[in-house]
Structures are given as structure tokens and as C-alpha cells.
Amino acid sequence: MENAKPINMVLLGPPGAGKGTQATRLIEAYKLLHISTGDMLREAVKEGGDLGGKLSDYMNRGELVPDEIVTKVVIERMSRPDAQGGVILDGYPRTCKQAESLDAALAGSGKRLNIVLYFGTSEDVLIQRLSGRRICRGCGRIFHTVNMPPKVENICDDCDGELYQREDDKPETVKNRLKVYEQSTHELIEYYREKGLLQEVDGSAPAEELFEAIHVLFQEKGLI
Ligand code: AP5
């Protein structure tokens, strides 16, 4: 699909709202770069060292990683050549301070955000989704034991990789992540509403239906 111009967008919403699932579809359809801070931080944890250990402490408690660490990683990633055709920021910003840093960095490079998609979803749906989420160790594809099961239990449809459950999808951590979302991230809805960028979509809808609705929204906004 042809984009009218590079699209720079933020996916905003609570844990489990379906941001990563839609990001996978959107990057393919609109040829955008997916920048997921959660994925980048999990990679850093895998690499280990002092930083990896420190990050996993925050993440396994369901707390946010300090703003300075995340912002540095995102801004550096956005400055590379493959980000110039448009990006999907998934999981960033998470605080108003991060949003202000992002605005400053975009302005400094003559870019701006085009749209912020807010995935409205009820808490019951979020808990059901997070408890059943499984991820492929090989390619990172996201499944769900009930909503989007693999053809063969615990095996990825695409690459035959083993599926695993994220450490922070365990019930105690999920509760804290939802609390932290309410306390730290929820305020971003107003931040972006005031800037006229916020578009609410129905995160509870089936994934294909939601993807179609986003496509229509992009057409209405003249982004494609
Ligand atoms: P991160 O990895 O960003 O996690 P999150 O925001 O909590 O979001 P999730 O990945 O859990 O959910 P999602 O909305 O992508 O849902 P998904 O599509 O997988 O962050 C993890 C941690 O990293 C944070 O807690 C923090 O410590 C740290 N961090 C990250 N960014 C940070 C930042 N900017 N600042 C500070 N710290 C940061 O879907 C969930 C499940 O539902 C899946 O199983 C899927 O198959 C299923 N599903 C999805 N859509 C549908 C649908 N429409 N219908 C039915 N099922 C569906």
C-alpha cells in the first residue's frame, strides 16, 4: 500500500491491548519500522551484563525502566536510515516526560507524529489475553492459547520455533503492570488528545476487524 508521506505513529494502550499484534500487521502493510521498547529491552536483558540485570529487575516487577535509559535507546534508533520512511512506536512513550523528549527529538530532525492510536480495552479482556499469550523463541510471532492458537501446541506456525510465556505475564506481575499503566501512562491519553493526535480504536475487537478499522482511519486522515 502507498503511503501519502512517511507515517510516524504511536501505539498507546494498556499491557495486552493488542499493540504488538497490530504493529506486526501494520509494518507489513505500510512498510514502516517497528520500534518496540519492550522488545529492545528484552534483547538487552538477554545480552546480560550490569545493564541487562538492572533492566530485568524493573521489568520482572512490572515497573517502568527509568526514562533516560529508554529515551536514549529510542532516539538513537530513530536516527538511523531505515527509520526515515516512517515508524511505529510501540510501548514508547510511556510517561509525559518521555513524550516531551520524543517531541523535542522529532522537531530537531524536522519530523512530527502523524497519529496516536489508543487501544481502549477492558481489564477483563487484558487479563485473559496476557495470561494466554505465548511468543515464538525463533521469530517473535505472538500467539494466544485460546484467541490465536498455533496449529500445533507450543510450536510456531511460521518457523517451528518453541513458544514461551513472557516472565512478566505471570499473574502477580500483570497486576502491577496494569497499576503502573494507570499511574504513569494513562495521563498520555490527555497529553495527545490536547495535541489533536489521539484516535481511539476498539482494542477488544477481533484482530482482523481492528486492522481494517485502522486502515479506514488512515484513509480518512489522508495518511495513505
Ligand atoms: P512491553 O513489552 O511494551 O509490554 P506492554 O506495553 O505491557 O504491552 P504488551 O506487549 O504486554 O501488550 P500488547 O498490547 O503488545 O499486546 P499483544 O499484541 O502482545 O513492555 C514490557 C516492560 O518493558 C514494561 O513493563 C517496562 O518494564 C518496560 N518498558 C517498555 N517500554 C518502556 C518505556 N517506554 N518506558 C519504561 N519502561 C518500558 O497481545 C496480547 C495477547 O492478546 C496476545 O496473546 C495476542 O495473541 C492476543 N490478542 C491481541 N490482539 C487480540 C485481539 N484483537 N483479539 C484477541 N486476542 C488478541
Coordinates of N, CA and C and ligand atoms in Angstrom, one line a residue:
M1 N 0.8 -1.2 0.0 CA 0.0 0.0 0.0 C 0.9 1.2 0.0
E2 N 0.5 2.3 -0.8 CA 1.3 3.5 -0.9 C 0.9 4.5 0.3
N3 N 1.9 5.0 1.0 CA 1.7 6.0 2.0 C 1.8 7.4 1.3
A4 N 0.9 8.3 1.7 CA 1.0 9.6 1.1 C 2.3 10.3 1.5
K5 N 2.8 10.0 2.7 CA 4.1 10.5 3.2 C 4.5 9.6 4.3
P6 N 5.7 9.7 4.8 CA 6.1 8.8 5.9 C 5.1 9.0 7.1
I7 N 4.7 7.8 7.6 CA 3.8 7.9 8.8 C 4.6 7.6 10.0
N8 N 4.5 8.5 11.0 CA 5.2 8.3 12.3 C 4.0 8.2 13.3
M9 N 3.9 7.0 13.9 CA 2.8 6.8 14.8 C 3.2 6.2 16.1
V10 N 2.3 6.4 17.1 CA 2.5 5.8 18.5 C 1.3 4.9 18.7
L11 N 1.6 3.7 19.2 CA 0.5 2.8 19.7 C 0.5 2.9 21.2
L12 N -0.7 3.4 21.7 CA -0.8 3.6 23.1 C -1.9 2.8 23.7
G13 N -1.7 2.2 24.9 CA -2.7 1.4 25.5 C -2.2 0.5 26.5
P14 N -3.0 -0.1 27.4 CA -2.5 -0.9 28.5 C -1.8 -2.2 28.0
P15 N -1.1 -2.9 28.9 CA -0.5 -4.2 28.5 C -1.6 -5.1 28.1
G16 N -1.3 -5.8 26.9 CA -2.3 -6.8 26.5 C -3.3 -6.2 25.5
A17 N -3.3 -4.9 25.2 CA -4.4 -4.3 24.4 C -4.3 -4.8 23.0
G18 N -3.2 -5.3 22.6 CA -3.0 -5.8 21.2 C -2.1 -4.9 20.3
K19 N -1.3 -4.1 21.0 CA -0.4 -3.2 20.2 C 0.6 -3.9 19.4
G20 N 1.2 -4.9 20.0 CA 2.3 -5.7 19.3 C 1.6 -6.5 18.1
T21 N 0.4 -7.0 18.3 CA -0.3 -7.8 17.3 C -0.6 -6.9 16.1
Q22 N -1.1 -5.7 16.4 CA -1.4 -4.8 15.2 C -0.1 -4.3 14.6
A23 N 0.9 -4.0 15.4 CA 2.1 -3.5 14.9 C 2.7 -4.4 13.8
T24 N 2.6 -5.7 14.1 CA 3.1 -6.7 13.1 C 2.4 -6.6 11.8
R25 N 1.1 -6.4 11.8 CA 0.3 -6.3 10.6 C 0.6 -4.9 9.9
L26 N 0.7 -3.9 10.7 CA 0.8 -2.5 10.1 C 2.2 -2.3 9.5
I27 N 3.3 -2.9 10.1 CA 4.6 -2.7 9.4 C 4.6 -3.3 8.1
E28 N 4.0 -4.5 8.0 CA 4.0 -5.1 6.7 C 3.1 -4.4 5.6
A29 N 2.0 -3.9 6.1 CA 1.1 -3.3 5.1 C 1.6 -1.9 4.7
Y30 N 2.2 -1.2 5.6 CA 2.6 0.2 5.2 C 4.1 0.4 5.2
K31 N 4.9 -0.7 5.3 CA 6.3 -0.6 5.1 C 6.9 0.4 6.2
L32 N 6.6 0.2 7.4 CA 7.1 1.0 8.5 C 8.1 0.2 9.3
L33 N 8.9 1.0 10.1 CA 9.9 0.3 11.0 C 9.2 0.2 12.4
H34 N 9.2 -1.0 12.9 CA 8.6 -1.3 14.2 C 9.6 -1.0 15.3
I35 N 9.4 0.0 16.2 CA 10.3 0.2 17.3 C 9.5 -0.2 18.6
S36 N 9.8 -1.3 19.1 CA 9.1 -1.8 20.4 C 10.1 -1.7 21.5
T37 N 9.9 -0.8 22.4 CA 10.8 -0.6 23.5 C 10.8 -1.9 24.4
G38 N 9.7 -2.6 24.5 CA 9.7 -3.8 25.3 C 10.6 -4.8 24.7
D39 N 10.5 -5.0 23.3 CA 11.4 -6.0 22.6 C 12.8 -5.6 22.8
M40 N 13.1 -4.3 22.6 CA 14.5 -3.8 22.7 C 15.1 -4.1 24.1
L41 N 14.3 -3.8 25.1 CA 14.7 -4.0 26.5 C 14.9 -5.5 26.8
R42 N 14.0 -6.3 26.2 CA 14.2 -7.8 26.5 C 15.4 -8.3 25.8
E43 N 15.8 -7.7 24.6 CA 17.0 -8.1 24.0 C 18.2 -7.7 24.9
A44 N 18.2 -6.6 25.5 CA 19.3 -6.1 26.3 C 19.4 -7.0 27.6
V45 N 18.2 -7.5 28.0 CA 18.3 -8.4 29.2 C 19.0 -9.7 28.8
K46 N 18.6 -10.2 27.6 CA 19.2 -11.4 27.1 C 20.8 -11.3 27.0
E47 N 21.2 -10.1 26.6 CA 22.7 -9.9 26.5 C 23.4 -9.9 27.8
G48 N 22.6 -9.7 28.9 CA 23.1 -9.8 30.3 C 24.0 -8.6 30.7
G49 N 25.0 -8.8 31.5 CA 25.8 -7.7 31.9 C 25.1 -6.9 33.0
D50 N 25.7 -5.8 33.5 CA 25.2 -5.0 34.5 C 23.8 -4.4 34.1
L51 N 23.8 -3.9 32.8 CA 22.6 -3.2 32.3 C 21.5 -4.2 32.2
G52 N 21.8 -5.4 31.6 CA 20.7 -6.4 31.5 C 20.1 -6.8 32.8
G53 N 21.0 -7.0 33.8 CA 20.5 -7.4 35.2 C 19.6 -6.3 35.8
K54 N 20.0 -5.0 35.6 CA 19.3 -3.9 36.2 C 17.9 -3.8 35.5
L55 N 17.9 -4.0 34.2 CA 16.6 -3.9 33.4 C 15.7 -5.0 33.8
S56 N 16.2 -6.2 33.9 CA 15.3 -7.3 34.2 C 14.7 -7.1 35.6
D57 N 15.4 -6.5 36.5 CA 14.8 -6.2 37.9 C 13.5 -5.4 37.7
Y58 N 13.6 -4.3 37.0 CA 12.4 -3.4 36.8 C 11.3 -4.2 36.1
M59 N 11.7 -4.9 35.0 CA 10.7 -5.5 34.1 C 9.9 -6.6 34.8
N60 N 10.7 -7.4 35.5 CA 10.0 -8.6 36.2 C 9.2 -8.2 37.4
R61 N 9.3 -6.9 37.8 CA 8.4 -6.4 38.9 C 7.2 -5.7 38.2
G62 N 7.3 -5.5 36.9 CA 6.2 -4.8 36.2 C 6.4 -3.3 36.3
E63 N 7.6 -2.8 36.8 CA 7.8 -1.4 36.9 C 8.3 -0.8 35.6
L64 N 8.3 0.5 35.4 CA 8.9 1.1 34.2 C 10.4 1.2 34.4
V65 N 11.1 1.1 33.3 CA 12.5 1.3 33.3 C 12.7 2.9 33.3
P66 N 13.8 3.4 33.9 CA 13.9 4.9 34.0 C 13.9 5.5 32.6
D67 N 13.2 6.7 32.6 CA 13.0 7.4 31.3 C 14.3 7.6 30.5
E68 N 15.4 8.0 31.2 CA 16.7 8.3 30.5 C 17.2 7.2 29.7
I69 N 17.1 5.9 30.3 CA 17.6 4.8 29.6 C 16.8 4.5 28.3
V70 N 15.5 4.5 28.4 CA 14.6 4.2 27.3 C 14.7 5.3 26.2
T71 N 14.7 6.5 26.6 CA 14.7 7.6 25.6 C 15.9 7.5 24.8
K72 N 17.1 7.3 25.4 CA 18.3 7.3 24.7 C 18.3 6.2 23.6
V73 N 17.8 5.0 24.0 CA 17.7 3.9 23.0 C 16.8 4.2 21.9
V74 N 15.6 4.8 22.1 CA 14.6 5.1 21.1 C 15.2 6.2 20.1
I75 N 15.7 7.2 20.7 CA 16.1 8.4 19.8 C 17.3 7.9 18.9
E76 N 18.1 7.1 19.5 CA 19.3 6.6 18.7 C 18.7 5.8 17.5
R77 N 17.7 4.9 17.8 CA 17.2 4.0 16.8 C 16.4 4.8 15.7
M78 N 15.8 5.9 16.1 CA 15.0 6.7 15.2 C 15.9 7.5 14.2
S79 N 17.2 7.7 14.6 CA 18.1 8.5 13.8 C 18.7 7.7 12.6
R80 N 18.5 6.3 12.6 CA 19.1 5.5 11.6 C 18.4 5.6 10.3
P81 N 19.1 5.3 9.2 CA 18.4 5.5 7.8 C 17.1 4.7 7.7
D82 N 17.0 3.5 8.2 CA 15.8 2.7 8.0 C 14.6 3.2 8.7
A83 N 14.8 4.3 9.5 CA 13.6 4.8 10.3 C 13.0 6.0 9.5
Q84 N 13.7 6.4 8.4 CA 13.3 7.7 7.8 C 12.0 7.5 6.9
G85 N 11.6 6.3 6.6 CA 10.4 6.1 5.9 C 9.1 6.0 6.8
G86 N 9.3 6.2 8.0 CA 8.1 6.1 9.0 C 8.3 5.0 10.0
V87 N 7.8 5.3 11.2 CA 8.0 4.3 12.3 C 6.7 4.1 13.1
I88 N 6.6 2.9 13.7 CA 5.6 2.6 14.7 C 6.2 2.5 16.0
L89 N 5.9 3.4 16.9 CA 6.5 3.4 18.2 C 5.5 2.6 19.1
D90 N 5.9 1.4 19.6 CA 5.0 0.5 20.3 C 5.6 0.4 21.7
G91 N 4.9 1.0 22.7 CA 5.4 1.0 24.1 C 6.2 2.2 24.4
Y92 N 6.3 3.1 23.6 CA 7.0 4.4 23.8 C 6.3 5.5 23.2
P93 N 6.1 6.7 23.8 CA 6.4 7.0 25.1 C 5.4 6.3 26.1
R94 N 5.9 6.3 27.4 CA 5.1 5.7 28.5 C 4.8 6.7 29.6
T95 N 5.5 7.8 29.5 CA 5.3 8.9 30.5 C 5.3 10.2 29.8
C96 N 4.7 11.3 30.4 CA 4.7 12.6 29.8 C 6.2 13.1 29.5
K97 N 7.1 12.7 30.4 CA 8.5 13.1 30.2 C 9.0 12.5 29.0
Q98 N 8.7 11.2 28.8 CA 9.2 10.6 27.5 C 8.5 11.2 26.3
A99 N 7.3 11.6 26.4 CA 6.6 12.2 25.3 C 7.2 13.5 24.9
E100 N 7.6 14.3 25.9 CA 8.3 15.6 25.7 C 9.6 15.4 25.0
S101 N 10.4 14.4 25.5 CA 11.7 14.1 24.9 C 11.5 13.7 23.4
L102 N 10.4 12.9 23.1 CA 10.2 12.5 21.8 C 9.8 13.7 20.9
D103 N 9.0 14.6 21.4 CA 8.6 15.8 20.6 C 9.8 16.6 20.3
A104 N 10.7 16.7 21.3 CA 11.9 17.6 21.0 C 12.8 16.9 20.0
A105 N 13.0 15.6 20.1 CA 13.8 14.9 19.1 C 13.3 14.9 17.7
L106 N 11.9 14.8 17.6 CA 11.3 14.8 16.3 C 11.5 16.2 15.7
A107 N 11.2 17.2 16.5 CA 11.3 18.6 16.0 C 12.7 18.9 15.5
G108 N 13.7 18.4 16.3 CA 15.1 18.6 15.9 C 15.5 18.0 14.6
S109 N 14.7 17.0 14.1 CA 15.1 16.4 12.9 C 14.0 16.7 11.8
G110 N 13.2 17.7 12.1 CA 12.2 18.2 11.1 C 11.1 17.2 10.9
K111 N 10.8 16.3 11.9 CA 9.7 15.4 11.7 C 8.6 15.7 12.7
R112 N 7.5 14.9 12.6 CA 6.5 15.1 13.6 C 5.6 13.8 13.7
L113 N 4.9 13.6 14.8 CA 4.0 12.5 14.8 C 2.8 12.8 14.0
N114 N 2.3 11.8 13.3 CA 1.1 12.0 12.5 C -0.2 11.5 13.2
I115 N 0.0 10.5 14.0 CA -1.2 9.9 14.7 C -0.8 9.1 15.9
V116 N -1.7 9.1 16.9 CA -1.5 8.2 18.1 C -2.8 7.4 18.2
L117 N -2.6 6.0 18.1 CA -3.7 5.1 18.2 C -3.8 4.7 19.6
Y118 N -5.0 4.9 20.2 CA -5.2 4.5 21.6 C -6.1 3.3 21.6
F119 N -5.6 2.2 22.1 CA -6.4 0.9 22.1 C -7.2 0.8 23.4
G120 N -8.5 1.2 23.3 CA -9.4 1.1 24.5 C -9.8 -0.4 24.7
T121 N -9.6 -0.9 25.9 CA -9.8 -2.3 26.2 C -10.2 -2.5 27.7
S122 N -11.1 -3.4 28.0 CA -11.5 -3.6 29.4 C -10.4 -4.4 30.1
E123 N -10.4 -4.3 31.4 CA -9.4 -5.0 32.2 C -9.6 -6.5 32.1
D124 N -10.8 -7.0 32.1 CA -11.1 -8.5 32.0 C -10.4 -9.0 30.7
V125 N -10.6 -8.3 29.6 CA -10.0 -8.7 28.4 C -8.5 -8.8 28.5
L126 N -7.9 -7.7 29.1 CA -6.4 -7.7 29.2 C -5.9 -8.8 30.0
I127 N -6.5 -9.2 31.1 CA -6.0 -10.3 31.9 C -6.1 -11.6 31.2
Q128 N -7.2 -11.8 30.5 CA -7.4 -13.0 29.7 C -6.3 -13.1 28.6
R129 N -6.0 -12.0 28.0 CA -5.1 -12.0 26.9 C -3.6 -12.2 27.4
L130 N -3.3 -11.6 28.5 CA -1.9 -11.7 29.0 C -1.6 -13.1 29.5
S131 N -2.6 -13.7 30.2 CA -2.4 -15.0 30.8 C -2.2 -16.0 29.7
G132 N -2.8 -15.8 28.5 CA -2.8 -16.8 27.5 C -1.7 -16.5 26.4
R133 N -1.0 -15.4 26.5 CA -0.1 -15.1 25.4 C 1.1 -16.0 25.4
R134 N 1.5 -16.4 24.2 CA 2.7 -17.2 24.0 C 3.5 -16.6 22.9
I135 N 4.8 -16.6 23.0 CA 5.6 -16.0 21.9 C 6.7 -17.0 21.4
C136 N 7.0 -16.8 20.1 CA 7.9 -17.8 19.5 C 9.3 -17.3 19.8
R137 N 10.1 -18.3 20.3 CA 11.5 -18.0 20.6 C 12.3 -17.7 19.4
G138 N 11.9 -18.3 18.2 CA 12.6 -18.1 17.0 C 12.4 -16.7 16.3
C139 N 11.1 -16.5 16.0 CA 10.8 -15.3 15.2 C 10.0 -14.2 15.9
G140 N 9.6 -14.5 17.2 CA 8.9 -13.5 17.9 C 7.4 -13.3 17.7
R141 N 6.9 -14.2 16.8 CA 5.4 -14.1 16.5 C 4.6 -14.3 17.8
I142 N 3.5 -13.5 17.9 CA 2.7 -13.6 19.1 C 1.5 -14.5 18.8
F143 N 1.3 -15.4 19.8 CA 0.1 -16.3 19.7 C -0.7 -16.1 21.0
H144 N -1.9 -16.8 21.1 CA -2.7 -16.9 22.3 C -3.2 -18.3 22.4
T145 N -3.2 -18.9 23.6 CA -3.6 -20.3 23.7 C -5.0 -20.5 23.3
V146 N -5.9 -19.5 23.4 CA -7.3 -19.6 23.1 C -7.6 -18.7 21.9
N147 N -7.3 -17.4 21.9 CA -7.7 -16.5 20.9 C -7.0 -16.7 19.5
M148 N -5.7 -17.0 19.6 CA -4.9 -17.2 18.3 C -3.9 -18.4 18.5
P149 N -4.5 -19.6 18.7 CA -3.6 -20.8 19.0 C -2.8 -21.2 17.8
P150 N -1.6 -21.7 18.0 CA -0.8 -22.3 16.9 C -1.5 -23.5 16.4
K151 N -1.1 -24.0 15.2 CA -1.7 -25.2 14.7 C -1.3 -26.4 15.5
V152 N 0.0 -26.4 15.9 CA 0.5 -27.5 16.8 C 0.9 -26.8 18.1
E153 N 0.4 -27.5 19.2 CA 0.6 -26.9 20.5 C 2.0 -26.5 20.8
N154 N 2.3 -25.3 21.2 CA 3.6 -24.8 21.6 C 4.7 -24.7 20.5
I155 N 4.2 -24.8 19.3 CA 5.2 -24.7 18.1 C 4.7 -23.6 17.2
C156 N 5.6 -22.8 16.8 CA 5.3 -21.7 15.9 C 4.9 -22.1 14.5
D157 N 3.8 -21.5 14.0 CA 3.3 -21.9 12.6 C 4.3 -21.5 11.6
D158 N 5.1 -20.4 11.8 CA 5.9 -19.9 10.8 C 7.3 -20.5 10.7
C159 N 7.9 -20.7 11.9 CA 9.3 -21.2 11.9 C 9.6 -22.4 12.7
D160 N 8.5 -23.1 13.2 CA 8.7 -24.3 14.1 C 9.4 -24.0 15.4
G161 N 9.6 -22.7 15.7 CA 10.2 -22.4 17.0 C 9.3 -22.8 18.2
E162 N 10.0 -22.9 19.4 CA 9.2 -23.2 20.6 C 8.5 -21.9 21.1
L163 N 7.3 -22.1 21.6 CA 6.6 -21.0 22.2 C 6.9 -20.9 23.7
Y164 N 7.0 -19.7 24.2 CA 7.2 -19.5 25.7 C 6.3 -18.4 26.2
Q165 N 6.2 -18.4 27.5 CA 5.4 -17.3 28.2 C 6.4 -16.3 28.7
R166 N 6.0 -15.0 28.5 CA 6.9 -13.9 29.0 C 6.9 -13.9 30.5
E167 N 8.1 -13.7 31.1 CA 8.2 -13.7 32.6 C 7.2 -12.7 33.2
D168 N 7.0 -11.5 32.6 CA 6.1 -10.5 33.2 C 4.7 -10.8 32.9
D169 N 4.3 -11.9 32.2 CA 2.9 -12.3 32.0 C 2.4 -13.2 33.2
K170 N 3.2 -13.4 34.2 CA 2.8 -14.2 35.3 C 1.8 -13.3 36.1
P171 N 0.8 -13.9 36.8 CA -0.3 -13.1 37.4 C 0.1 -11.9 38.3
E172 N 1.1 -12.2 39.2 CA 1.5 -11.1 40.2 C 2.0 -9.9 39.4
T173 N 2.8 -10.2 38.4 CA 3.5 -9.0 37.6 C 2.4 -8.3 36.8
V174 N 1.5 -9.1 36.2 CA 0.4 -8.5 35.4 C -0.3 -7.4 36.2
K175 N -0.7 -7.8 37.5 CA -1.4 -6.9 38.3 C -0.7 -5.6 38.4
N176 N 0.6 -5.7 38.7 CA 1.4 -4.4 38.9 C 1.6 -3.7 37.6
R177 N 1.7 -4.4 36.5 CA 1.8 -3.6 35.2 C 0.6 -2.8 34.9
L178 N -0.6 -3.4 35.2 CA -1.8 -2.7 35.0 C -1.9 -1.4 35.9
K179 N -1.4 -1.6 37.1 CA -1.4 -0.5 38.1 C -0.5 0.6 37.6
V180 N 0.7 0.2 37.2 CA 1.7 1.2 36.7 C 1.2 1.9 35.5
Y181 N 0.5 1.1 34.6 CA -0.1 1.8 33.4 C -1.1 2.9 33.8
E182 N -2.0 2.6 34.8 CA -2.9 3.6 35.3 C -2.2 4.8 35.8
Q183 N -1.1 4.6 36.6 CA -0.5 5.7 37.3 C 0.4 6.5 36.4
S184 N 1.1 5.8 35.4 CA 2.1 6.6 34.7 C 1.8 6.8 33.2
T185 N 1.0 5.9 32.6 CA 0.9 6.0 31.2 C -0.5 6.6 30.8
H186 N -1.5 6.3 31.6 CA -2.8 6.8 31.3 C -2.9 8.3 31.0
E187 N -2.1 9.1 31.7 CA -2.1 10.5 31.5 C -1.7 10.9 30.1
L188 N -1.0 10.0 29.4 CA -0.6 10.4 28.0 C -1.8 10.5 27.1
I189 N -2.9 9.9 27.5 CA -4.1 10.0 26.6 C -4.5 11.4 26.5
E190 N -4.5 12.1 27.7 CA -4.9 13.6 27.7 C -3.8 14.4 26.9
Y191 N -2.6 14.0 27.2 CA -1.5 14.7 26.5 C -1.6 14.8 25.0
Y192 N -2.0 13.6 24.4 CA -2.1 13.5 23.0 C -3.5 14.0 22.5
R193 N -4.5 13.9 23.4 CA -5.8 14.4 23.0 C -5.7 15.9 22.8
E194 N -5.0 16.6 23.7 CA -4.9 18.0 23.7 C -4.1 18.4 22.4
K195 N -3.2 17.6 21.9 CA -2.5 17.9 20.7 C -3.2 17.6 19.4
G196 N -4.4 17.0 19.6 CA -5.3 16.7 18.5 C -4.7 15.4 17.7
L197 N -3.9 14.6 18.3 CA -3.3 13.5 17.6 C -4.0 12.1 18.0
L198 N -4.8 12.1 19.1 CA -5.3 10.9 19.6 C -6.5 10.4 18.8
Q199 N -6.4 9.1 18.4 CA -7.6 8.4 17.8 C -7.8 7.1 18.5
E200 N -9.0 7.0 19.1 CA -9.3 5.8 19.9 C -9.8 4.7 18.9
V201 N -9.3 3.5 19.1 CA -9.8 2.3 18.4 C -10.2 1.3 19.4
D202 N -11.0 0.3 18.9 CA -11.6 -0.7 19.8 C -10.6 -1.9 19.9
G203 N -9.8 -1.8 21.0 CA -8.8 -2.9 21.2 C -9.5 -4.2 21.5
S204 N -10.8 -4.3 21.9 CA -11.4 -5.6 22.2 C -11.9 -6.3 20.9
A205 N -11.9 -5.6 19.8 CA -12.4 -6.2 18.6 C -11.5 -7.3 18.1
P206 N -12.0 -8.2 17.3 CA -11.1 -9.2 16.7 C -10.0 -8.5 15.9
A207 N -8.8 -9.2 15.9 CA -7.6 -8.5 15.3 C -7.8 -8.1 13.9
E208 N -8.4 -8.9 13.0 CA -8.6 -8.6 11.6 C -9.5 -7.4 11.5
E209 N -10.6 -7.4 12.3 CA -11.6 -6.3 12.2 C -10.9 -5.0 12.6
L210 N -10.1 -5.0 13.7 CA -9.4 -3.8 14.1 C -8.4 -3.3 13.1
F211 N -7.7 -4.2 12.5 CA -6.7 -3.9 11.4 C -7.5 -3.1 10.3
E212 N -8.6 -3.6 9.9 CA -9.4 -3.0 8.8 C -9.9 -1.6 9.3
A213 N -10.3 -1.5 10.5 CA -10.7 -0.2 11.1 C -9.6 0.9 11.0
I214 N -8.4 0.4 11.3 CA -7.2 1.3 11.3 C -6.9 1.7 9.9
H215 N -7.1 0.8 9.0 CA -6.9 1.1 7.5 C -7.8 2.3 7.1
V216 N -9.1 2.1 7.5 CA -10.1 3.1 7.1 C -9.8 4.5 7.7
L217 N -9.3 4.4 9.0 CA -8.9 5.6 9.7 C -7.8 6.3 9.0
F218 N -6.8 5.6 8.5 CA -5.7 6.2 7.8 C -6.1 6.8 6.5
Q219 N -7.1 6.2 5.9 CA -7.7 6.8 4.6 C -8.4 8.1 5.0
E220 N -9.2 8.1 6.0 CA -9.9 9.3 6.4 C -9.0 10.4 6.8
K221 N -7.8 10.1 7.3 CA -6.9 11.1 7.8 C -5.9 11.5 6.7
G222 N -6.1 10.9 5.5 CA -5.2 11.3 4.4 C -3.8 10.8 4.6
L223 N -3.6 9.8 5.4 CA -2.2 9.2 5.6 C -1.8 8.3 4.5
I224 N -2.8 7.7 3.9 CA -2.5 6.7 2.8 C -3.3 7.1 1.6
Ligands
AP5_1 P1 6.1 -4.0 26.6 O1 6.7 -5.2 26.0 O2 5.9 -2.7 25.9 O3 4.7 -4.5 27.2 P2 3.2 -3.8 27.3 O4 3.1 -2.4 26.9 O5 2.9 -4.2 28.7 O6 2.4 -4.4 26.2 P3 2.3 -5.9 25.9 O7 3.4 -6.3 24.9 O8 2.1 -6.7 27.1 O9 0.9 -6.0 25.1 P4 0.4 -5.6 23.7 O10 -0.6 -4.5 23.7 O11 1.5 -5.5 22.7 O12 -0.4 -7.0 23.4 P5 -0.2 -8.2 22.4 O13 -0.4 -7.7 21.0 O14 1.0 -9.0 22.6 O15 6.8 -3.6 28.0 C1 7.3 -4.6 28.9 C2 8.1 -3.9 30.0 O16 9.2 -3.2 29.5 C3 7.3 -2.8 30.8 O17 6.6 -3.3 31.9 C4 8.5 -1.9 31.3 O18 9.2 -2.5 32.4 C5 9.5 -1.9 30.1 N1 9.2 -0.8 29.2 C6 8.8 -0.9 27.9 N2 8.7 0.3 27.3 C7 9.1 1.2 28.3 C8 9.1 2.6 28.3 N3 8.8 3.3 27.2 N4 9.5 3.2 29.5 C9 9.8 2.5 30.6 N5 9.8 1.1 30.6 C10 9.4 0.5 29.5 O19 -1.5 -9.0 22.7 C11 -1.6 -9.7 23.9 C12 -2.3 -11.1 23.7 O20 -3.6 -10.9 23.2 C13 -1.6 -12.0 22.7 O21 -1.6 -13.3 23.1 C14 -2.4 -11.8 21.4 O22 -2.4 -13.0 20.6 C15 -3.8 -11.5 21.9 N6 -4.5 -10.6 21.1 C16 -4.0 -9.4 20.6 N7 -5.0 -8.8 19.9 C17 -6.1 -9.5 20.0 C18 -7.4 -9.4 19.5 N8 -7.8 -8.3 18.8 N9 -8.4 -10.3 19.8 C19 -8.0 -11.4 20.6 N10 -6.8 -11.6 21.1 C20 -5.8 -10.7 20.8

